[in-house]
Structures are given as structure tokens and as C-alpha cells.
Amino acid sequence: MYLEKKISEDIYYVGVNDRQTTLFEGLWELPAGVSYNSYLIKDDKTCLIDTVDALFAEQFTGRVAETLCGRKLDYLVVNHMEPDHSASIKAVRAMWPDVTIVGNAKTFAMLKGYFGITDNLLEVKDGSVLPLGRHDLSFYLTPMVHWIETMMTYDNSSRTLFSGDAFGCFGALDGHFIDTSFDTRKYIPEMVRYYSAIVGKYGVPVQKAFQKLSSLQISTVCSTHGPVWRERVSDVLALYNHLSLYDGKPGCVIVYGSMHGNTVRLAETIADSLAAEGVRNIILHDLSASSKARILADIFSYKGLVLGCPTYSNELFPPMAELIEMLRLRDVKPRFYACFGTCSWAGASAKKLAAFGEAMGYETVYPPVGQMHAISEESFRQCVELGKAMASKLVVSD
């Protein structure tokens, strides 16, 4: 038995919450869980939009059946084939064998590969329209936001955009599901964390999707994760635009690794210098303590970036090597950049971090600072000057 969750005339929320999984994709922390959102339109024809993770298939199909109130399911629209949204397709087909699955050509290749389903399919292209009665669904292919087959579905009657993973966020839904009925502020940082971890590499495709959707009047956004956005539609659209342009805010993120406490002293000296020069937003992350998703979210959010770590077996401190590979993968666009490194006998880290900044096309604001053993008067002075140089870029930008 389920309480009915109505979004608007004929449109219902039939998603589920996952409070069990601790790592999304086996990588990203879920301190507050995550929702897998699905939506049902009950018109002359009925249409389910996306499904949920297989772990919740029985709960999900029960919710859909109860919301259908004995009616058959005519269509299943698949906006995204990633298993957290498609893994219950076989359960849906088992319960409603005659359901027509709606997707694009790339969707169907994955549908066959994952589930062996090749029959009763309706292929759509950009601009295709599926009439349900009072509601006409239009389809917009948005490849690489963030898989190759992704698309979005727009209901012309209610001006609702079913956006797939776009505009989604981490965090389960605690009873409420539409942003007009509760305080959604806690979900905005989780949207940034989700974007930077999952979608971050694909800023250009996100911008192409914005162009494709630019003529639509969007009153409601129904993503596959997080709240239904209605009151804050303009806010979430603006945030995604900001993130996909890699347009950082004034501020500096200092990410450091430290084994014995010497590297952290350099990081804190740089932070003190930035503060003394009037930079308001300064974020320090210890690679051994902060989650990678939170670090990435902050790097996406701010214009200044300082990286520092000790040399480890004549290479970078391993967590720093992992982080810079994540930044390469996401192609985080140019930042104001500086770096520092420590060592006991072979100083490789500062050189390798400097080479990384150059390869990424970052604007280096100060030469790399290298320190052997504990902090010295000279390295202290250099860190102060580094902070001043970074501040001169950020305060002007502010």
C-alpha cells in the first residue's frame, strides 16, 4: 500500500528511496542516500517514464500497479539506460507484457545488450511526438548528458521536462518530493557534488542540450534523482549552466596531502595569506580526510586552485595522483593555479604538480614552492607570496 504522490494533473511520482547503498557507482559517498525517480502519466494512454534500480523492482512495480488502479500500462519511456534507472525494465515487462518501450536507436542497442529485449519497441528521434490524449510528449536527444543514449522528454500540456540524470542530486527524499512543499536548500550542494562527480566531463554536451531546449517553456523539472523542481526551476537551470561552463566563483580551493604534518603547514600558510589579502571564500581539503566528490564539487565551484603534497616513492602522494587524474578526466577548464611540494630527500611532487597545471592549461600565478624537511623561513615567505599572487587574481575577478 502506498500514498499517492501527485505532481500535477495526470502526472504521478512513483520513485523509490535507496537508504542502503553507501557508495554510488561504487565510488561516491551517499551519507543521505539517493532517490531513483520514476513518473507515471495517466491519460487516455498511460505512460511510465524511466524505472529504478533492480534492488527495488518489487516495491517499484507494486507502486506503479497501485497508481494505475487496474489500468494497463501502454508505454514505458526510457530516457537513460544506466542500470539505476533501467534495471527494473524486465520486471515492468513481466508485469505488463504488452507495454511498448519508447527510446532511440542507441537505447535499443543497450536494451538488447542488457536485457535481451528486442520486441514491441517504438523508436523516437529529435522532435518526435507521442500523443497520450491531453498530453503530447516530445523527445529531445541529449547524447553524453551523460551517456551516449540519453534523451529528455517534454510534456507540452504541463510544460514538464523529464530530464533524466540532468538536474539531479544525491540525497533520498524524506517524505516530500516537490520543492514547493519543503526546504530544498540541502539538495543544492548535493547537486553540485553529483554534477562534478558524474556529469563533470560533459560540459560541452550539456551546453548543446541547453541550446536544444532553449525554446521550451519549462515549469517543472522531473529528474531521475532528487526533488521535483518547480519553485526553483530557474535556480537549477542556472546552476547547471554555470557548472557546465566551468565558470568558477571568486574563491580558492587548497587541496593537500600530508603524512607527517609538514605539508599542511604550507597549506595553512597559503590560506592565511589569502585571507589577509581579502579573499573571502577559502576551502582547505585534506586528501586523507575529505571525500573526493566534495573536493571535486569545490574545485568546480571556485576559480582558484592550489595543490600540494609530499613526494612518495619519487612520485606524487597517491591520493593526489588519483585526484589529478579525476581532474584530467573531467577536463575541468582553466583555473588560476599554484602548487607546492615537500620531501625528505627527492623533491618530485612540486615538479609533477607544476607539469599537471601546465598540461591542463591553467594560469600559473606563482612558481611551484618546494620544501625539504620542515617549513623554513624561505618556504614560509614563498607561501605568503603565493597567497598574495593568487589573491590578486581572485579579488580583481570579484
CSV table of C-alpha atoms in Angstrom, one decimal:
chain,number,residue,atom,x,y,z
A,1,MET,CA,0.0,0.0,0.0
A,2,TYR,CA,1.3,3.4,-1.0
A,3,LEU,CA,0.2,7.0,-0.5
A,4,GLU,CA,-0.5,8.5,-3.9
A,5,LYS,CA,2.1,11.2,-4.9
A,6,LYS,CA,0.6,13.5,-7.5
A,7,ILE,CA,2.7,16.1,-9.2
A,8,SER,CA,0.1,17.7,-11.4
A,9,GLU,CA,-3.0,16.7,-13.4
A,10,ASP,CA,-2.4,13.1,-14.6
A,11,ILE,CA,1.3,13.0,-13.5
A,12,TYR,CA,2.4,11.0,-10.5
A,13,TYR,CA,5.7,10.3,-8.7
A,14,VAL,CA,6.4,6.6,-8.4
A,15,GLY,CA,10.0,6.6,-7.5
A,16,VAL,CA,11.8,4.9,-4.6
A,17,ASN,CA,14.5,5.8,-2.0
A,18,ASP,CA,17.7,4.0,-1.5
A,19,ARG,CA,19.0,4.3,2.0
A,20,GLN,CA,21.1,1.2,1.9
A,21,THR,CA,23.8,1.9,-0.7
A,22,THR,CA,26.8,3.6,0.7
A,23,LEU,CA,28.8,4.3,-2.5
A,24,PHE,CA,27.0,5.5,-5.6
A,25,GLU,CA,28.6,3.7,-8.6
A,26,GLY,CA,30.9,2.1,-6.1
A,27,LEU,CA,32.8,5.4,-5.8
A,28,TRP,CA,30.8,8.3,-4.3
A,29,GLU,CA,29.6,8.6,-0.7
A,30,LEU,CA,25.9,8.7,0.0
A,31,PRO,CA,25.6,10.0,3.5
A,32,ALA,CA,21.9,10.8,3.0
A,33,GLY,CA,21.1,8.1,0.5
A,34,VAL,CA,19.7,8.7,-3.0
A,35,SER,CA,16.4,8.5,-4.8
A,36,TYR,CA,15.6,6.8,-8.0
A,37,ASN,CA,12.8,8.7,-9.6
A,38,SER,CA,10.2,7.4,-12.0
A,39,TYR,CA,7.0,9.1,-13.2
A,40,LEU,CA,3.6,7.9,-14.4
A,41,ILE,CA,1.2,9.8,-16.7
A,42,LYS,CA,-2.4,8.6,-16.6
A,43,ASP,CA,-4.2,9.9,-19.7
A,44,ASP,CA,-6.1,8.2,-22.5
A,45,LYS,CA,-2.9,6.2,-22.7
A,46,THR,CA,-0.7,5.5,-19.7
A,47,CYS,CA,3.0,6.2,-19.8
A,48,LEU,CA,5.7,5.3,-17.3
A,49,ILE,CA,8.9,7.4,-17.6
A,50,ASP,CA,12.1,5.5,-16.5
A,51,THR,CA,12.3,2.8,-13.9
A,52,VAL,CA,14.5,2.2,-10.8
A,53,ASP,CA,17.4,0.1,-9.6
A,54,ALA,CA,16.8,-3.7,-9.6
A,55,LEU,CA,17.1,-3.8,-5.8
A,56,PHE,CA,13.7,-2.0,-5.6
A,57,ALA,CA,12.0,-3.7,-8.5
A,58,GLU,CA,9.2,-5.4,-6.5
A,59,GLN,CA,8.5,-2.2,-4.5
A,60,PHE,CA,8.5,-0.1,-7.6
A,61,THR,CA,6.2,-2.3,-9.7
A,62,GLY,CA,3.8,-2.5,-6.8
A,63,ARG,CA,3.7,1.3,-6.6
A,64,VAL,CA,3.1,1.6,-10.3
A,65,ALA,CA,0.4,-1.0,-10.3
A,66,GLU,CA,-1.4,0.6,-7.4
A,67,THR,CA,-1.2,4.1,-9.0
A,68,LEU,CA,-2.6,2.6,-12.3
A,69,CYS,CA,-5.7,1.5,-10.4
A,70,GLY,CA,-6.2,-1.6,-12.6
A,71,ARG,CA,-5.4,0.1,-15.9
A,72,LYS,CA,-2.9,-1.4,-18.2
A,73,LEU,CA,0.5,0.2,-18.9
A,74,ASP,CA,0.7,1.4,-22.6
A,75,TYR,CA,4.2,2.9,-22.8
A,76,LEU,CA,7.5,2.9,-21.0
A,77,VAL,CA,9.8,5.8,-22.0
A,78,VAL,CA,13.5,5.1,-21.4
A,79,ASN,CA,15.4,8.4,-21.1
A,80,HIS,CA,18.5,6.7,-19.8
A,81,MET,CA,19.8,3.2,-19.8
A,82,GLU,CA,22.2,3.3,-16.8
A,83,PRO,CA,21.1,0.4,-14.6
A,84,ASP,CA,20.0,2.5,-11.6
A,85,HIS,CA,17.2,3.7,-14.0
A,86,SER,CA,16.8,0.7,-16.3
A,87,ALA,CA,17.3,-2.4,-14.2
A,88,SER,CA,13.6,-2.8,-13.5
A,89,ILE,CA,12.6,-2.8,-17.2
A,90,LYS,CA,12.4,-6.6,-17.2
A,91,ALA,CA,10.2,-6.5,-14.1
A,92,VAL,CA,7.9,-4.0,-15.8
A,93,ARG,CA,7.8,-6.1,-19.0
A,94,ALA,CA,7.0,-9.2,-16.9
A,95,MET,CA,4.1,-7.4,-15.2
A,96,TRP,CA,2.8,-5.6,-18.3
A,97,PRO,CA,3.9,-7.9,-21.3
A,98,ASP,CA,2.3,-5.7,-23.9
A,99,VAL,CA,3.9,-2.4,-22.9
A,100,THR,CA,5.6,-0.5,-25.7
A,101,ILE,CA,9.1,0.6,-24.8
A,102,VAL,CA,9.9,4.1,-26.2
A,103,GLY,CA,13.5,5.1,-26.9
A,104,ASN,CA,16.1,6.0,-29.5
A,105,ALA,CA,18.3,3.7,-31.6
A,106,LYS,CA,21.1,3.8,-29.1
A,107,THR,CA,18.7,3.0,-26.3
A,108,PHE,CA,17.6,-0.1,-28.1
A,109,ALA,CA,21.1,-1.4,-28.7
A,110,MET,CA,21.6,-1.2,-24.9
A,111,LEU,CA,18.2,-2.7,-24.2
A,112,LYS,CA,19.2,-5.7,-26.2
A,113,GLY,CA,22.6,-6.0,-24.6
A,114,TYR,CA,21.4,-5.6,-21.0
A,115,PHE,CA,18.1,-7.5,-21.1
A,116,GLY,CA,17.7,-9.2,-24.5
A,117,ILE,CA,14.6,-7.2,-25.3
A,118,THR,CA,14.1,-6.6,-29.0
A,119,ASP,CA,10.3,-6.6,-29.5
A,120,ASN,CA,7.5,-4.1,-29.1
A,121,LEU,CA,9.7,-1.0,-29.4
A,122,LEU,CA,8.9,2.5,-30.6
A,123,GLU,CA,11.9,4.4,-31.9
A,124,VAL,CA,11.9,8.2,-31.5
A,125,LYS,CA,14.2,10.9,-32.9
A,126,ASP,CA,14.7,14.6,-32.1
A,127,GLY,CA,11.3,16.3,-32.2
A,128,SER,CA,9.2,13.1,-32.3
A,129,VAL,CA,5.9,13.4,-30.6
A,130,LEU,CA,3.9,10.7,-28.8
A,131,PRO,CA,0.2,11.7,-28.1
A,132,LEU,CA,-1.3,10.3,-25.0
A,133,GLY,CA,-4.6,12.2,-25.1
A,134,ARG,CA,-4.5,15.5,-23.2
A,135,HIS,CA,-0.7,15.2,-23.1
A,136,ASP,CA,1.7,15.1,-26.0
A,137,LEU,CA,5.3,14.0,-25.3
A,138,SER,CA,8.1,15.5,-27.3
A,139,PHE,CA,11.6,13.9,-27.3
A,140,TYR,CA,15.0,15.6,-27.4
A,141,LEU,CA,18.1,13.5,-27.8
A,142,THR,CA,20.9,14.8,-25.5
A,143,PRO,CA,23.8,12.4,-26.1
A,144,MET,CA,26.6,12.5,-23.5
A,145,VAL,CA,24.5,14.0,-20.8
A,146,HIS,CA,26.0,11.8,-19.5
A,147,TRP,CA,25.7,8.6,-21.6
A,148,ILE,CA,25.6,8.3,-25.4
A,149,GLU,CA,21.9,7.3,-25.5
A,150,THR,CA,20.5,9.9,-23.1
A,151,MET,CA,17.4,11.9,-24.0
A,152,MET,CA,14.8,14.1,-22.4
A,153,THR,CA,11.0,14.0,-22.6
A,154,TYR,CA,8.9,17.1,-22.5
A,155,ASP,CA,5.2,17.2,-21.8
A,156,ASN,CA,3.7,20.1,-23.8
A,157,SER,CA,0.5,20.2,-21.7
A,158,SER,CA,2.0,20.7,-18.3
A,159,ARG,CA,5.3,22.1,-19.5
A,160,THR,CA,7.1,19.4,-17.6
A,161,LEU,CA,10.6,18.3,-18.5
A,162,PHE,CA,11.6,14.7,-17.7
A,163,SER,CA,15.3,15.4,-17.7
A,164,GLY,CA,16.9,12.0,-17.0
A,165,ASP,CA,20.0,12.5,-14.8
A,166,ALA,CA,20.3,16.2,-15.6
A,167,PHE,CA,19.4,18.5,-12.7
A,168,GLY,CA,19.6,15.5,-10.3
A,169,CYS,CA,21.3,15.3,-7.0
A,170,PHE,CA,22.3,12.9,-4.2
A,171,GLY,CA,20.1,12.6,-1.2
A,172,ALA,CA,17.0,10.5,-0.5
A,173,LEU,CA,13.6,12.2,-0.3
A,174,ASP,CA,12.3,12.5,3.2
A,175,GLY,CA,8.5,12.3,2.6
A,176,HIS,CA,8.2,15.5,0.5
A,177,PHE,CA,9.1,15.3,-3.2
A,178,ILE,CA,8.1,18.6,-4.8
A,179,ASP,CA,10.2,21.6,-3.9
A,180,THR,CA,7.2,23.9,-3.3
A,181,SER,CA,6.4,21.9,-0.1
A,182,PHE,CA,9.7,21.8,1.8
A,183,ASP,CA,13.1,23.4,2.2
A,184,THR,CA,15.4,22.1,-0.5
A,185,ARG,CA,18.5,24.0,0.4
A,186,LYS,CA,20.4,20.9,1.5
A,187,TYR,CA,20.0,19.4,-2.0
A,188,ILE,CA,21.8,22.2,-3.9
A,189,PRO,CA,25.3,21.3,-2.6
A,190,GLU,CA,24.4,17.7,-3.4
A,191,MET,CA,23.5,18.7,-7.0
A,192,VAL,CA,27.0,20.3,-7.3
A,193,ARG,CA,28.5,17.2,-5.9
A,194,TYR,CA,26.5,15.0,-8.2
A,195,TYR,CA,27.3,17.1,-11.3
A,196,SER,CA,31.1,17.3,-10.6
A,197,ALA,CA,31.3,13.5,-9.9
A,198,ILE,CA,29.0,12.1,-12.6
A,199,VAL,CA,28.5,14.7,-15.3
A,200,GLY,CA,31.5,16.9,-14.9
A,201,LYS,CA,33.4,15.8,-18.0
A,202,TYR,CA,30.5,16.7,-20.3
A,203,GLY,CA,30.2,20.4,-20.1
A,204,VAL,CA,30.0,20.9,-23.9
A,205,PRO,CA,27.2,18.3,-24.4
A,206,VAL,CA,25.3,20.0,-21.5
A,207,GLN,CA,25.6,23.3,-23.3
A,208,LYS,CA,24.3,21.7,-26.5
A,209,ALA,CA,21.4,20.3,-24.6
A,210,PHE,CA,20.6,23.8,-23.3
A,211,GLN,CA,20.6,25.1,-26.8
A,212,LYS,CA,18.2,22.3,-27.9
A,213,LEU,CA,15.8,23.0,-25.1
A,214,SER,CA,16.0,26.8,-25.3
A,215,SER,CA,12.7,27.3,-27.0
A,216,LEU,CA,10.7,25.3,-24.4
A,217,GLN,CA,8.7,26.8,-21.5
A,218,ILE,CA,9.7,24.7,-18.5
A,219,SER,CA,7.5,25.0,-15.5
A,220,THR,CA,8.6,21.7,-13.8
A,221,VAL,CA,11.7,19.6,-14.0
A,222,CYS,CA,11.4,15.9,-13.1
A,223,SER,CA,14.9,14.5,-12.8
A,224,THR,CA,15.8,10.9,-12.0
A,225,HIS,CA,17.4,11.8,-8.7
A,226,GLY,CA,16.3,14.3,-6.0
A,227,PRO,CA,13.3,16.6,-5.7
A,228,VAL,CA,10.9,17.6,-8.4
A,229,TRP,CA,11.8,21.2,-9.2
A,230,ARG,CA,9.0,23.7,-9.7
A,231,GLU,CA,9.7,26.7,-7.4
A,232,ARG,CA,13.4,26.6,-8.1
A,233,VAL,CA,13.4,25.7,-11.8
A,234,SER,CA,15.3,28.8,-12.8
A,235,ASP,CA,17.8,28.2,-10.0
A,236,VAL,CA,18.7,24.7,-11.0
A,237,LEU,CA,18.9,25.6,-14.7
A,238,ALA,CA,21.2,28.5,-13.9
A,239,LEU,CA,23.4,26.3,-11.6
A,240,TYR,CA,23.8,23.6,-14.3
A,241,ASN,CA,24.6,26.3,-16.9
A,242,HIS,CA,27.2,27.7,-14.5
A,243,LEU,CA,28.8,24.3,-13.8
A,244,SER,CA,28.8,23.2,-17.5
A,245,LEU,CA,30.7,26.4,-18.4
A,246,TYR,CA,33.3,25.6,-15.7
A,247,ASP,CA,32.7,29.2,-14.6
A,248,GLY,CA,34.1,29.2,-11.0
A,249,LYS,CA,33.1,31.8,-8.4
A,250,PRO,CA,35.7,34.0,-6.7
A,251,GLY,CA,37.5,31.9,-4.2
A,252,CYS,CA,40.3,29.4,-3.7
A,253,VAL,CA,40.4,25.7,-3.0
A,254,ILE,CA,43.6,24.4,-1.4
A,255,VAL,CA,43.9,20.6,-1.6
A,256,TYR,CA,46.8,19.0,0.2
A,257,GLY,CA,48.1,15.6,1.2
A,258,SER,CA,50.2,15.4,4.4
A,259,MET,CA,51.8,12.4,6.0
A,260,HIS,CA,53.7,13.9,9.0
A,261,GLY,CA,52.2,17.4,9.3
A,262,ASN,CA,54.8,19.4,7.3
A,263,THR,CA,52.8,19.8,4.1
A,264,VAL,CA,49.7,21.0,6.0
A,265,ARG,CA,51.7,23.9,7.5
A,266,LEU,CA,52.4,25.2,4.0
A,267,ALA,CA,48.7,24.8,3.0
A,268,GLU,CA,47.6,26.8,6.1
A,269,THR,CA,50.2,29.5,5.5
A,270,ILE,CA,48.8,30.0,2.0
A,271,ALA,CA,45.3,30.1,3.4
A,272,ASP,CA,46.3,32.7,6.0
A,273,SER,CA,47.9,34.8,3.2
A,274,LEU,CA,44.8,34.6,1.1
A,275,ALA,CA,42.6,35.6,4.0
A,276,ALA,CA,44.9,38.6,4.8
A,277,GLU,CA,44.6,39.7,1.2
A,278,GLY,CA,40.8,39.8,1.3
A,279,VAL,CA,39.8,36.5,-0.3
A,280,ARG,CA,36.5,35.5,1.3
A,281,ASN,CA,36.0,32.0,0.1
A,282,ILE,CA,38.9,29.7,1.0
A,283,ILE,CA,38.4,26.0,1.3
A,284,LEU,CA,41.1,23.6,2.5
A,285,HIS,CA,40.8,19.8,1.9
A,286,ASP,CA,43.0,17.1,3.4
A,287,LEU,CA,43.1,14.4,0.8
A,288,SER,CA,43.2,11.8,3.5
A,289,ALA,CA,40.0,13.1,5.2
A,290,SER,CA,37.8,14.8,2.6
A,291,SER,CA,35.7,12.8,0.1
A,292,LYS,CA,36.7,13.0,-3.5
A,293,ALA,CA,33.2,14.1,-4.5
A,294,ARG,CA,33.3,17.0,-2.1
A,295,ILE,CA,36.7,18.1,-3.3
A,296,LEU,CA,35.6,17.9,-6.9
A,297,ALA,CA,32.5,19.9,-6.2
A,298,ASP,CA,34.5,22.7,-4.6
A,299,ILE,CA,37.1,22.7,-7.5
A,300,PHE,CA,34.2,23.0,-9.9
A,301,SER,CA,32.8,25.9,-7.8
A,302,TYR,CA,35.8,28.2,-7.4
A,303,LYS,CA,38.3,29.9,-9.7
A,304,GLY,CA,41.4,29.4,-7.7
A,305,LEU,CA,43.1,26.1,-7.2
A,306,VAL,CA,46.2,25.3,-5.1
A,307,LEU,CA,47.5,21.7,-4.9
A,308,GLY,CA,50.3,20.4,-2.6
A,309,CYS,CA,51.6,17.1,-1.4
A,310,PRO,CA,54.7,15.2,-0.4
A,311,THR,CA,56.9,13.2,-2.7
A,312,TYR,CA,56.1,9.5,-2.3
A,313,SER,CA,58.5,6.9,-3.7
A,314,ASN,CA,59.7,9.6,-6.1
A,315,GLU,CA,56.1,10.1,-7.3
A,316,LEU,CA,53.1,12.1,-6.2
A,317,PHE,CA,51.4,11.2,-2.9
A,318,PRO,CA,48.9,8.5,-4.2
A,319,PRO,CA,45.7,10.3,-3.2
A,320,MET,CA,46.9,13.4,-5.1
A,321,ALA,CA,47.8,11.3,-8.2
A,322,GLU,CA,44.2,10.0,-8.0
A,323,LEU,CA,42.7,13.5,-7.7
A,324,ILE,CA,44.6,15.0,-10.7
A,325,GLU,CA,43.6,12.0,-12.8
A,326,MET,CA,40.0,12.8,-11.9
A,327,LEU,CA,40.5,16.4,-12.9
A,328,ARG,CA,42.0,15.3,-16.2
A,329,LEU,CA,39.1,13.0,-16.9
A,330,ARG,CA,36.6,15.8,-16.2
A,331,ASP,CA,38.6,18.3,-18.2
A,332,VAL,CA,38.0,21.0,-15.6
A,333,LYS,CA,38.6,24.2,-17.5
A,334,PRO,CA,41.3,26.7,-16.8
A,335,ARG,CA,41.7,27.9,-13.3
A,336,PHE,CA,44.1,30.2,-11.5
A,337,TYR,CA,46.7,27.7,-10.3
A,338,ALA,CA,49.6,27.3,-7.9
A,339,CYS,CA,51.3,24.3,-6.3
A,340,PHE,CA,53.7,23.2,-3.7
A,341,GLY,CA,55.5,20.1,-2.6
A,342,THR,CA,57.5,18.7,0.3
A,343,CYS,CA,60.1,15.9,0.5
A,344,SER,CA,62.8,14.4,2.7
A,345,TRP,CA,65.4,13.8,0.0
A,346,ALA,CA,64.0,13.8,-3.5
A,347,GLY,CA,61.6,16.6,-4.5
A,348,ALA,CA,59.5,15.3,-7.3
A,349,SER,CA,56.0,16.4,-6.2
A,350,ALA,CA,56.2,20.1,-6.9
A,351,LYS,CA,57.6,19.5,-10.4
A,352,LYS,CA,54.9,16.9,-11.2
A,353,LEU,CA,52.1,19.2,-9.9
A,354,ALA,CA,53.6,22.1,-12.0
A,355,ALA,CA,53.6,19.9,-15.1
A,356,PHE,CA,50.0,18.9,-14.4
A,357,GLY,CA,48.9,22.6,-14.2
A,358,GLU,CA,50.7,23.3,-17.5
A,359,ALA,CA,49.1,20.4,-19.2
A,360,MET,CA,45.7,21.5,-18.1
A,361,GLY,CA,46.2,25.0,-19.5
A,362,TYR,CA,45.8,26.6,-16.1
A,363,GLU,CA,47.2,30.1,-15.5
A,364,THR,CA,50.0,29.6,-13.0
A,365,VAL,CA,50.1,32.6,-10.7
A,366,TYR,CA,53.3,31.8,-8.8
A,367,PRO,CA,56.3,29.4,-9.3
A,368,PRO,CA,56.0,26.0,-7.6
A,369,VAL,CA,57.1,26.1,-3.9
A,370,GLY,CA,59.3,23.2,-2.9
A,371,GLN,CA,60.3,22.4,0.7
A,372,MET,CA,62.7,19.9,2.0
A,373,HIS,CA,62.1,18.7,5.6
A,374,ALA,CA,60.1,21.1,7.8
A,375,ILE,CA,58.8,24.5,6.8
A,376,SER,CA,61.6,27.1,6.6
A,377,GLU,CA,61.7,30.9,6.6
A,378,GLU,CA,62.1,30.8,2.8
A,379,SER,CA,59.3,28.4,2.1
A,380,PHE,CA,57.1,30.4,4.6
A,381,ARG,CA,57.8,33.6,2.6
A,382,GLN,CA,57.1,31.9,-0.7
A,383,CYS,CA,53.8,30.6,0.5
A,384,VAL,CA,52.8,34.1,1.7
A,385,GLU,CA,53.8,35.5,-1.7
A,386,LEU,CA,51.9,32.7,-3.4
A,387,GLY,CA,48.8,33.6,-1.5
A,388,LYS,CA,49.2,37.3,-2.4
A,389,ALA,CA,49.6,36.4,-6.1
A,390,MET,CA,46.5,34.2,-6.1
A,391,ALA,CA,44.5,36.9,-4.2
A,392,SER,CA,45.4,39.5,-6.8
A,393,LYS,CA,43.6,37.4,-9.4
A,394,LEU,CA,40.6,36.5,-7.3
A,395,VAL,CA,40.0,39.9,-5.8
A,396,VAL,CA,40.2,41.5,-9.2
A,397,SER,CA,37.8,38.8,-10.5
A,398,ASP,CA,35.5,39.5,-7.6
